[in-house]
mmCIF file with all atom_site columns, C-alpha atoms in Angstrom:
data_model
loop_
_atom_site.group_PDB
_atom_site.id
_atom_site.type_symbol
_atom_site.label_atom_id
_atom_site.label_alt_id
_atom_site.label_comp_id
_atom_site.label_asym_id
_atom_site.label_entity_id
_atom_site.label_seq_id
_atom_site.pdbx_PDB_ins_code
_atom_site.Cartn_x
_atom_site.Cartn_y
_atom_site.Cartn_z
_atom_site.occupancy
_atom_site.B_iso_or_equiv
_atom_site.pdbx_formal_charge
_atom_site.auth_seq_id
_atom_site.auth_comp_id
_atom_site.auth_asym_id
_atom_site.auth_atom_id
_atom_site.pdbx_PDB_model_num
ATOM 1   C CA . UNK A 1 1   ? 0.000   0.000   0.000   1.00 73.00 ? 1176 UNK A CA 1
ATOM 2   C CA . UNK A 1 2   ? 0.986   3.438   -0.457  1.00 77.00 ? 1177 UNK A CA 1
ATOM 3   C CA . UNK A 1 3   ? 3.311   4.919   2.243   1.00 75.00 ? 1178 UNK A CA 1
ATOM 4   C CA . UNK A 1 4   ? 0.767   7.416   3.053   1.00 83.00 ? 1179 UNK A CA 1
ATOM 5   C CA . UNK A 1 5   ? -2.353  5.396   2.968   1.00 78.00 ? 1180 UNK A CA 1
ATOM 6   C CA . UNK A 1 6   ? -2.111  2.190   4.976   1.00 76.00 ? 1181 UNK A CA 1
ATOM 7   C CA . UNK A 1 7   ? -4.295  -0.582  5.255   1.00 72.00 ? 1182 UNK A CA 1
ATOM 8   C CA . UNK A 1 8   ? -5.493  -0.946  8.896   1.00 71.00 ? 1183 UNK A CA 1
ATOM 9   C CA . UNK A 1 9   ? -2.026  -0.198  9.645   1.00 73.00 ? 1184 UNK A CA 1
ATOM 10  C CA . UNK A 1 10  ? -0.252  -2.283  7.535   1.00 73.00 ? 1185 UNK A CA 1
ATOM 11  C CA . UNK A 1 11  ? 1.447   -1.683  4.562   1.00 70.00 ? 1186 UNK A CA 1
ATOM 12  C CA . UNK A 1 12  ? 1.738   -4.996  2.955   1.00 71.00 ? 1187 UNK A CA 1
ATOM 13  C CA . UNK A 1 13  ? -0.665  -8.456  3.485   1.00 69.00 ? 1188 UNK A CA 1
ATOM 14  C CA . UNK A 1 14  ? -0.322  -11.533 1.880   1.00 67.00 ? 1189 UNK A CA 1
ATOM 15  C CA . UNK A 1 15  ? -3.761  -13.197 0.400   1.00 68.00 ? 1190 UNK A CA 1
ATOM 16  C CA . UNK A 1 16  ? -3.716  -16.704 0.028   1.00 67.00 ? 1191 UNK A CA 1
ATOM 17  C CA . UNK A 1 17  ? -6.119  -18.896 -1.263  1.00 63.00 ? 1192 UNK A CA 1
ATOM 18  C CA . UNK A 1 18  ? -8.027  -21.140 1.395   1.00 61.00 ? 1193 UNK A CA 1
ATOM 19  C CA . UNK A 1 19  ? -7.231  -24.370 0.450   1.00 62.00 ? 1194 UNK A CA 1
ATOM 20  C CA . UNK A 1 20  ? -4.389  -24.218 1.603   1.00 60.00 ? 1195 UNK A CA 1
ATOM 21  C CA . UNK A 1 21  ? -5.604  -25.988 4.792   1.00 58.00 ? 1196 UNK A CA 1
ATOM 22  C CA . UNK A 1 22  ? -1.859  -25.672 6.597   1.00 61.00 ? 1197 UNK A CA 1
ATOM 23  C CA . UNK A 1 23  ? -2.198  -21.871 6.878   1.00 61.00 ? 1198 UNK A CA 1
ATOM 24  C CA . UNK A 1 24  ? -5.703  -22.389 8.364   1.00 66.00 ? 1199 UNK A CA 1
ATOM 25  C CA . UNK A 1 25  ? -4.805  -24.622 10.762  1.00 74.00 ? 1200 UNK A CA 1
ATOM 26  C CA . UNK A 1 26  ? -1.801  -21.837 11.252  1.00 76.00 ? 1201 UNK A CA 1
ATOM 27  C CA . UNK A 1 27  ? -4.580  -19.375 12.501  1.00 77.00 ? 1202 UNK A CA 1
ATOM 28  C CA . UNK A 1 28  ? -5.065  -21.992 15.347  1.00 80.00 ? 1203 UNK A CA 1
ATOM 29  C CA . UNK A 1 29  ? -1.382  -22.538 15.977  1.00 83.00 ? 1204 UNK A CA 1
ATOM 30  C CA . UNK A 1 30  ? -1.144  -18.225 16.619  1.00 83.00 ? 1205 UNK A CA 1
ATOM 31  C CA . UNK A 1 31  ? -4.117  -18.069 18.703  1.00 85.00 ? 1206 UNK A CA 1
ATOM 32  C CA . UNK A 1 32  ? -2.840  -20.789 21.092  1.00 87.00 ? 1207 UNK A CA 1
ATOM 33  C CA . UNK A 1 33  ? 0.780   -19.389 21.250  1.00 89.00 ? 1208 UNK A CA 1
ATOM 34  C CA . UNK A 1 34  ? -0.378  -15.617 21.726  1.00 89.00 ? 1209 UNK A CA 1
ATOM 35  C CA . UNK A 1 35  ? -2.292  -16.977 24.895  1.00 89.00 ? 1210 UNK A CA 1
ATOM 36  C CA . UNK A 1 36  ? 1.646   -17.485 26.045  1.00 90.00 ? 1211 UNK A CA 1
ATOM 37  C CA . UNK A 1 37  ? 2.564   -14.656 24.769  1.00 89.00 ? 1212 UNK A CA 1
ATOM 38  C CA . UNK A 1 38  ? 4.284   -15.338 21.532  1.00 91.00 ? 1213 UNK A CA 1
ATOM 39  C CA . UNK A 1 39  ? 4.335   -12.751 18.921  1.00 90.00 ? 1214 UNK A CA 1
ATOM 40  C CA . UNK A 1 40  ? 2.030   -13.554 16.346  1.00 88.00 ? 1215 UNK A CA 1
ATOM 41  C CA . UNK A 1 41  ? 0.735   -12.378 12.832  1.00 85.00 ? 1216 UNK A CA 1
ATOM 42  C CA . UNK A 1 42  ? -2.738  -11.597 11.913  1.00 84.00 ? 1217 UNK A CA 1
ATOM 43  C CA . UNK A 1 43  ? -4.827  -13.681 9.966   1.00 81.00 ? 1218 UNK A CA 1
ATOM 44  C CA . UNK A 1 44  ? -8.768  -13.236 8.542   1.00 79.00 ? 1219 UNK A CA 1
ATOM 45  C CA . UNK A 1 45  ? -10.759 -14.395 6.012   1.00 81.00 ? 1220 UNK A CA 1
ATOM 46  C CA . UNK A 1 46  ? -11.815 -11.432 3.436   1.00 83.00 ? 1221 UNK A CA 1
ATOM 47  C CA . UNK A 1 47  ? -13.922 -11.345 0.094   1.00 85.00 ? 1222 UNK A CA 1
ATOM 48  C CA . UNK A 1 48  ? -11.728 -10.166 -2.659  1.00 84.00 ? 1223 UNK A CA 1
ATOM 49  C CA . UNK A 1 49  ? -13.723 -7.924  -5.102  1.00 86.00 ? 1224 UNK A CA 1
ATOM 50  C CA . UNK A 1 50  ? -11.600 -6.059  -8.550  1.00 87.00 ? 1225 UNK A CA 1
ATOM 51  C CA . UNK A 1 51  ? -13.479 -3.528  -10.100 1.00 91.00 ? 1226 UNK A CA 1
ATOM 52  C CA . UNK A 1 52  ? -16.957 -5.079  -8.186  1.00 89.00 ? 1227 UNK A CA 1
ATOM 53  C CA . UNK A 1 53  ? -16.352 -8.271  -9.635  1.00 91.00 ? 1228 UNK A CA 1
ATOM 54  C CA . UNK A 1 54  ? -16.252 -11.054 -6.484  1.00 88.00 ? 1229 UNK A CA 1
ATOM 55  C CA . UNK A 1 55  ? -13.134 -12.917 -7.351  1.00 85.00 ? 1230 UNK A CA 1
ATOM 56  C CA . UNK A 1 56  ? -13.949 -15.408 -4.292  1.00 83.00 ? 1231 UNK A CA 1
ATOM 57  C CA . UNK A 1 57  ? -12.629 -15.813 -0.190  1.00 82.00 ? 1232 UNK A CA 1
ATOM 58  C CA . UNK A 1 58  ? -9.237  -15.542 0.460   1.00 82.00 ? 1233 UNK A CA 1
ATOM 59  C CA . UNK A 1 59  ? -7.444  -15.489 3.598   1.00 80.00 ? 1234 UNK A CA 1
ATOM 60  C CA . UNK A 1 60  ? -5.417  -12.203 4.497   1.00 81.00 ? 1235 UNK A CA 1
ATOM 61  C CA . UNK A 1 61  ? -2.058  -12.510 6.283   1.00 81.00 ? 1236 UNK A CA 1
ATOM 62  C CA . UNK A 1 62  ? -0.221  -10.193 7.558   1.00 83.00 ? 1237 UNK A CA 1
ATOM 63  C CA . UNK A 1 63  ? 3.173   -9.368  6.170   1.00 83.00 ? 1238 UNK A CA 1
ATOM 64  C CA . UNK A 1 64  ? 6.382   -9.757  8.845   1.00 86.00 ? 1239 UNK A CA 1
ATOM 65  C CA . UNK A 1 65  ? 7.493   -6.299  9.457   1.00 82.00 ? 1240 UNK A CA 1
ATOM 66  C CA . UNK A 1 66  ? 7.079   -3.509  12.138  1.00 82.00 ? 1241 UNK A CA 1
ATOM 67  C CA . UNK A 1 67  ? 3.228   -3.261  12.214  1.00 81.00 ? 1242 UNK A CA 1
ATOM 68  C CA . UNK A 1 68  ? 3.629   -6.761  13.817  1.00 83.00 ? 1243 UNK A CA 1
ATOM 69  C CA . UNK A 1 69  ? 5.310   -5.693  16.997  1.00 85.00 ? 1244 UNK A CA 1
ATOM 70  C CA . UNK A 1 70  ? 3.538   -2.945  17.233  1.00 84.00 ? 1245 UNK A CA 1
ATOM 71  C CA . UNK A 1 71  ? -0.196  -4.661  17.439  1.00 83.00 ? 1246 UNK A CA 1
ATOM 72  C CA . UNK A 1 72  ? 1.918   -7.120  19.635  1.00 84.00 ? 1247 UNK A CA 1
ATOM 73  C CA . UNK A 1 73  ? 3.294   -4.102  22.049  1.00 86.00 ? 1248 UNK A CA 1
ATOM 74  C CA . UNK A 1 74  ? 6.780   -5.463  21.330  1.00 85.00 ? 1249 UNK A CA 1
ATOM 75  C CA . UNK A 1 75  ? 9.659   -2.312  21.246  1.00 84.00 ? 1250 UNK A CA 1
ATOM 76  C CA . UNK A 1 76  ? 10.809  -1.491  17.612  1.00 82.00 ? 1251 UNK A CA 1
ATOM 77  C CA . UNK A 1 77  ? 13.026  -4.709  17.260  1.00 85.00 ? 1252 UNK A CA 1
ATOM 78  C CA . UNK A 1 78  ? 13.924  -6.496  13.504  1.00 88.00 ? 1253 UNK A CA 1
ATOM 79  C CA . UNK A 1 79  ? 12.140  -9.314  12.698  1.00 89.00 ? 1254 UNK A CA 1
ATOM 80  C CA . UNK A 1 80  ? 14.787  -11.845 10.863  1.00 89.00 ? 1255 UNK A CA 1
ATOM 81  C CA . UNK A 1 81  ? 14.361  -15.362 9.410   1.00 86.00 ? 1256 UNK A CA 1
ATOM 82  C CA . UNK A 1 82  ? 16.928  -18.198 10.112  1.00 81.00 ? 1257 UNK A CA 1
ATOM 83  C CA . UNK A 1 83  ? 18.870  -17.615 7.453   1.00 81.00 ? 1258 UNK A CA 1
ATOM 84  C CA . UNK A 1 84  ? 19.483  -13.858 8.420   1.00 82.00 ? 1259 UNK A CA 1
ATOM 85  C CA . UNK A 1 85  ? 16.856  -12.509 5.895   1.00 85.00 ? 1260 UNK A CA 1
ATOM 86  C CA . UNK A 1 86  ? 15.658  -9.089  7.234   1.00 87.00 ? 1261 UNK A CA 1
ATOM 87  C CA . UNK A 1 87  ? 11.947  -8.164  7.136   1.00 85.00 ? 1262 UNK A CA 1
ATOM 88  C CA . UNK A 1 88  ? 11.192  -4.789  6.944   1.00 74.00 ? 1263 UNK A CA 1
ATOM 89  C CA . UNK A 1 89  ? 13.673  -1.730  7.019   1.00 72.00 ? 1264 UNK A CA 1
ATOM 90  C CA . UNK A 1 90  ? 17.331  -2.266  7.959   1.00 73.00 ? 1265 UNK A CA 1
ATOM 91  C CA . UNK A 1 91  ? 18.408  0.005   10.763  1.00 72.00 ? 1266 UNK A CA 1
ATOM 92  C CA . UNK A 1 92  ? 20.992  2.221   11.687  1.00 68.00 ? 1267 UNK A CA 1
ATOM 93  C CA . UNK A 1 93  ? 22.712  2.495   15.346  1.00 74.00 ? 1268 UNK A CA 1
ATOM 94  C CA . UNK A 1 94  ? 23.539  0.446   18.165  1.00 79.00 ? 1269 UNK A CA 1
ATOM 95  C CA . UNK A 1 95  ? 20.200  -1.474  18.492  1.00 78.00 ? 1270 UNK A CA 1
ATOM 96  C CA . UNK A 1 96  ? 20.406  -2.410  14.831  1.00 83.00 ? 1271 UNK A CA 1
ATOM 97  C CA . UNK A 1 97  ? 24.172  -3.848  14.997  1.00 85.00 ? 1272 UNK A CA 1
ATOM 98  C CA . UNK A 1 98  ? 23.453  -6.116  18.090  1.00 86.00 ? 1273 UNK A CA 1
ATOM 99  C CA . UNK A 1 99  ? 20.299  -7.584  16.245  1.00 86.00 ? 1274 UNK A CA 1
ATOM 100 C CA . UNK A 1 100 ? 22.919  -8.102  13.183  1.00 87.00 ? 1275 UNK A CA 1
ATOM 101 C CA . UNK A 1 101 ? 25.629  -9.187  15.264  1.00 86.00 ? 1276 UNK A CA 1
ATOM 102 C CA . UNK A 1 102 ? 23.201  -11.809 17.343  1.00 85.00 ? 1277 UNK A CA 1
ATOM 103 C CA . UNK A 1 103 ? 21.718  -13.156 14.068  1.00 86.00 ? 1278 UNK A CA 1
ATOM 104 C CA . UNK A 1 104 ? 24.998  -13.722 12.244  1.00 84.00 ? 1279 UNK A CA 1
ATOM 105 C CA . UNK A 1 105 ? 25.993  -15.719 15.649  1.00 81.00 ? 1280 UNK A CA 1
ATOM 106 C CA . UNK A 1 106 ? 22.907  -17.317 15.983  1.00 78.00 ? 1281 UNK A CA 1
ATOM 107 C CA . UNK A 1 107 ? 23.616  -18.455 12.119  1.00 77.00 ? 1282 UNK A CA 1
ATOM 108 C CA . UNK A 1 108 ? 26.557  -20.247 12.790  1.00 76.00 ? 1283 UNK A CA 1
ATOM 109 C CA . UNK A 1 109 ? 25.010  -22.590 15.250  1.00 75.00 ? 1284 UNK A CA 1
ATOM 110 C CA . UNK A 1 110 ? 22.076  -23.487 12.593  1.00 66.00 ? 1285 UNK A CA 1
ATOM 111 C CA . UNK A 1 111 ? 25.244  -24.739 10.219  1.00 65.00 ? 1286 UNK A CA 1
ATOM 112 C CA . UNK A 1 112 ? 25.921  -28.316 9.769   1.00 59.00 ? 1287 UNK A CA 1
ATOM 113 C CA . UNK A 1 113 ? 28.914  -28.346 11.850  1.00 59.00 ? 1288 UNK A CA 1
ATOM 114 C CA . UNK A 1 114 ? 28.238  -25.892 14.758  1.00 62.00 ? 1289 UNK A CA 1
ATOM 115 C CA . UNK A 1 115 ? 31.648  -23.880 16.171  1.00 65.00 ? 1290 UNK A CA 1
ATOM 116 C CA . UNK A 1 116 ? 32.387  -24.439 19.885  1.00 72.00 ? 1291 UNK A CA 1
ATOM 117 C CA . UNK A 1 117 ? 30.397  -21.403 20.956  1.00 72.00 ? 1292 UNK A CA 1
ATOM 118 C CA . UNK A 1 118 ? 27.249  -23.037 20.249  1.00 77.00 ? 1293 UNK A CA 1
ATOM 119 C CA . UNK A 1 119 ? 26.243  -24.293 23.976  1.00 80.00 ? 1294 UNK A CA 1
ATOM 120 C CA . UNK A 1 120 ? 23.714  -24.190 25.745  1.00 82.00 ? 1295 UNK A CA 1
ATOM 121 C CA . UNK A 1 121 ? 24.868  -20.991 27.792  1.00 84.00 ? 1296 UNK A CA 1
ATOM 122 C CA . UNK A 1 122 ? 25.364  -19.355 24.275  1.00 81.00 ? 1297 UNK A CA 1
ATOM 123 C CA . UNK A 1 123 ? 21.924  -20.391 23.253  1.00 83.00 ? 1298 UNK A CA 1
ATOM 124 C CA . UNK A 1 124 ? 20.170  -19.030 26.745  1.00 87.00 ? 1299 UNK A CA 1
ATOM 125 C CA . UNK A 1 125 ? 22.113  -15.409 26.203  1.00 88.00 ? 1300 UNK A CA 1
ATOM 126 C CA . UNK A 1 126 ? 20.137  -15.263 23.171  1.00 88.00 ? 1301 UNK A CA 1
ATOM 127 C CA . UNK A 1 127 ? 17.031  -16.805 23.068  1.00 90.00 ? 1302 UNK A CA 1
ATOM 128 C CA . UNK A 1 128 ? 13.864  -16.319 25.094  1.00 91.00 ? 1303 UNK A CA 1
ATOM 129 C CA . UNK A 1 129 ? 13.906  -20.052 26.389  1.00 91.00 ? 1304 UNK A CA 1
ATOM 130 C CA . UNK A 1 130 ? 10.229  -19.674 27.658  1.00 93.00 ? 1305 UNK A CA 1
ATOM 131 C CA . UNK A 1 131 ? 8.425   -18.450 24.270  1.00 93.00 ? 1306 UNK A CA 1
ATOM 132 C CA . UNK A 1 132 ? 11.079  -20.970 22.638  1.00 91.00 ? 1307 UNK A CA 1
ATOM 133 C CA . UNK A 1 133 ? 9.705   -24.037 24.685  1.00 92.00 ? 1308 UNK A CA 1
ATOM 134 C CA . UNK A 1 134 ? 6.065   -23.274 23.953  1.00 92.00 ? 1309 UNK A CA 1
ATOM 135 C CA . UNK A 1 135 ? 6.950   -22.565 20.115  1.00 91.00 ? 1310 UNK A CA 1
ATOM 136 C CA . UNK A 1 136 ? 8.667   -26.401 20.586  1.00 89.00 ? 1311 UNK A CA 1
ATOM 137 C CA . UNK A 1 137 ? 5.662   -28.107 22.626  1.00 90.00 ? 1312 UNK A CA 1
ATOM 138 C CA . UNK A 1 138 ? 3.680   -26.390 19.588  1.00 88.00 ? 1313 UNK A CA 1
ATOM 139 C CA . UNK A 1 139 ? 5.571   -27.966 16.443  1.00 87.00 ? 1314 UNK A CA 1
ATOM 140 C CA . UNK A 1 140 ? 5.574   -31.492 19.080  1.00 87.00 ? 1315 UNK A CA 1
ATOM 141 C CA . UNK A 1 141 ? 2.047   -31.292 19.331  1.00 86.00 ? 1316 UNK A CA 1
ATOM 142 C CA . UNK A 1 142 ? 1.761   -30.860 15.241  1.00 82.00 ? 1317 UNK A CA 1
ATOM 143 C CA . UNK A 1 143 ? 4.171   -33.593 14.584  1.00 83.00 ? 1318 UNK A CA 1
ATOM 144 C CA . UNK A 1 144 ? 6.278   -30.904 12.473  1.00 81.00 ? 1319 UNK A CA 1
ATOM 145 C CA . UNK A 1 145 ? 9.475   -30.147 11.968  1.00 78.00 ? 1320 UNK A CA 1
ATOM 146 C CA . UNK A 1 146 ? 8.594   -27.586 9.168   1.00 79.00 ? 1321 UNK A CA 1
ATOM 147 C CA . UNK A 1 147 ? 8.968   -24.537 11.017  1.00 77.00 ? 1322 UNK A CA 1
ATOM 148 C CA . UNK A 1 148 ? 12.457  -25.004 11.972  1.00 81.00 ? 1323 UNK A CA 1
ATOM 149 C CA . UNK A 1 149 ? 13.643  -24.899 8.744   1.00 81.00 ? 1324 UNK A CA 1
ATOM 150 C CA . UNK A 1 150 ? 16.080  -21.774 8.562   1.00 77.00 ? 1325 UNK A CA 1
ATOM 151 C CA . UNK A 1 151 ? 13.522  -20.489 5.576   1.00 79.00 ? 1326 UNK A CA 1
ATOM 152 C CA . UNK A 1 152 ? 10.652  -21.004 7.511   1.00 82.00 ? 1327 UNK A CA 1
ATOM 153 C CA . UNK A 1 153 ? 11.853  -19.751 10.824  1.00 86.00 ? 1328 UNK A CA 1
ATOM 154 C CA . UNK A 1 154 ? 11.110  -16.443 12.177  1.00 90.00 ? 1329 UNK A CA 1
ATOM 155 C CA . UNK A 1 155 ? 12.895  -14.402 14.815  1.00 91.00 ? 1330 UNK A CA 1
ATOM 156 C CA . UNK A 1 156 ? 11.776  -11.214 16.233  1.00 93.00 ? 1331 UNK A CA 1
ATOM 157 C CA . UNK A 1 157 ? 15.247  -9.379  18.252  1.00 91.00 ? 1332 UNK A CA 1
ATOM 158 C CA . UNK A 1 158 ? 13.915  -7.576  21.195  1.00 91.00 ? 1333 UNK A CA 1
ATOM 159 C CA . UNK A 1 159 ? 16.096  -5.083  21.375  1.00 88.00 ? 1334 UNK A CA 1
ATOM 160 C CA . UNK A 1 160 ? 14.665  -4.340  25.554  1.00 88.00 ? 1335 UNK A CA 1
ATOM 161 C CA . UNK A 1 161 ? 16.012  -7.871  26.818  1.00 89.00 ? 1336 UNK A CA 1
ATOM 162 C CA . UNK A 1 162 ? 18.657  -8.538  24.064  1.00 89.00 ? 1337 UNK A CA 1
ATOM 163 C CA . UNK A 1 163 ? 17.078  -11.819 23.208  1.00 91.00 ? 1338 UNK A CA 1
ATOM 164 C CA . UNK A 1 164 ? 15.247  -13.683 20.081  1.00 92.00 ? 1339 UNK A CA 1
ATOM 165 C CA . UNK A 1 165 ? 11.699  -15.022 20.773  1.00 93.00 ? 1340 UNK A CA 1
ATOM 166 C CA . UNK A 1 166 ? 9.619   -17.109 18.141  1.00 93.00 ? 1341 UNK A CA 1
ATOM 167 C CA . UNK A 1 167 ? 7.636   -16.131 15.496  1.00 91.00 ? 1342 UNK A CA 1
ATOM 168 C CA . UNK A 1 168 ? 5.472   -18.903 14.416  1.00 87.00 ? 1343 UNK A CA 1
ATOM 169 C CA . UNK A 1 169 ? 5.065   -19.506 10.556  1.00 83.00 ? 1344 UNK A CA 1
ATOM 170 C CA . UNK A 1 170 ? 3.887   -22.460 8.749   1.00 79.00 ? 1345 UNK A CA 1
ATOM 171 C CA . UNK A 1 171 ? 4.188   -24.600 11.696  1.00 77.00 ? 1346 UNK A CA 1
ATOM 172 C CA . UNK A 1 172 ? 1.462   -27.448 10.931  1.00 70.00 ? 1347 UNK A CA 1
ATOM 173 C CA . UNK A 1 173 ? 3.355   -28.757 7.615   1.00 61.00 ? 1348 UNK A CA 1
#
């Protein structure tokens, strides 16, 4: 959308057409984890109409950037994947080069052959090890492994505590 004209404060959504039963049962998967206070997207279902014409029902899904952790009353953190893709603007400043520096180091432990820094210690300095065990009992309880993929995985850096906590994102495949 237009940088001047938002859509119920976001400027970019995803539609998706619902078949696609995994991003349904996604909407399920958010609402259980934002009970435990895991940042979540937003997800409806919406008639898309062109020109009056009723194309058919789509579901609407938030894009990953800023207006997330802002609905979520998070501070103005990045939102990364696991492979160190940014979502939304990069930064400037201090804030901005500890998320970069913790998501380069949290890389290295995703590799096939982790360095010696990867330990558990390393891993509790960085990662919100509550919202991380609830994202984990989630992707149990789905019998999924999906959402650990590095392309799949999403990180929000909370630049208050220093920390990653879990986004969740396609987490029933």
């Amino acid at each position: 959308f237009p940088r001047d004209r938002y859509f119920e404060g976001k400027r970019q959504i995803n539609i998706s057409a619902p078949y696609d039963k995994g991003l349904t049962a996604d909407v399920t998967v958010n609402w259980e984890l934002e009970q435990h206070g895991i940042l979540t997207w937003d997800s409806r279902f919406v008639v898309l109409r062109v020109n009056d014409e009723t194309i058919g029902v789509f579901q609407e899904i938030e894009q990953f950037g800023r207006s997330m952790s802002d609905r979520n009353r998070r501070p103005e953190g990045v939102i990364f994947s696991g492979s160190g893709q940014v979502f939304g603007q990069e930064g400037s400043g201090p804030a901005w080069e500890k998320a970069q520096a913790a998501i380069n180091l949290f890389g290295e432990c995703t590799q096939d052959a982790p360095g010696d820094r990867c330990t558990w210690a390393f891993l509790r300095e960085y990662l919100d090890e509550d919202r991380w065990a609830w994202a984990g009992a989630m992707t149990v309880l789905n019998q999924s492994n999906h959402g650990w993929h590095h392309d799949n995985l999403r990180l929000f850096w909370d630049p208050a505590w220093g920390m990653f906590e879990p986004i969740p994102w396609d987490y029933n495949n």
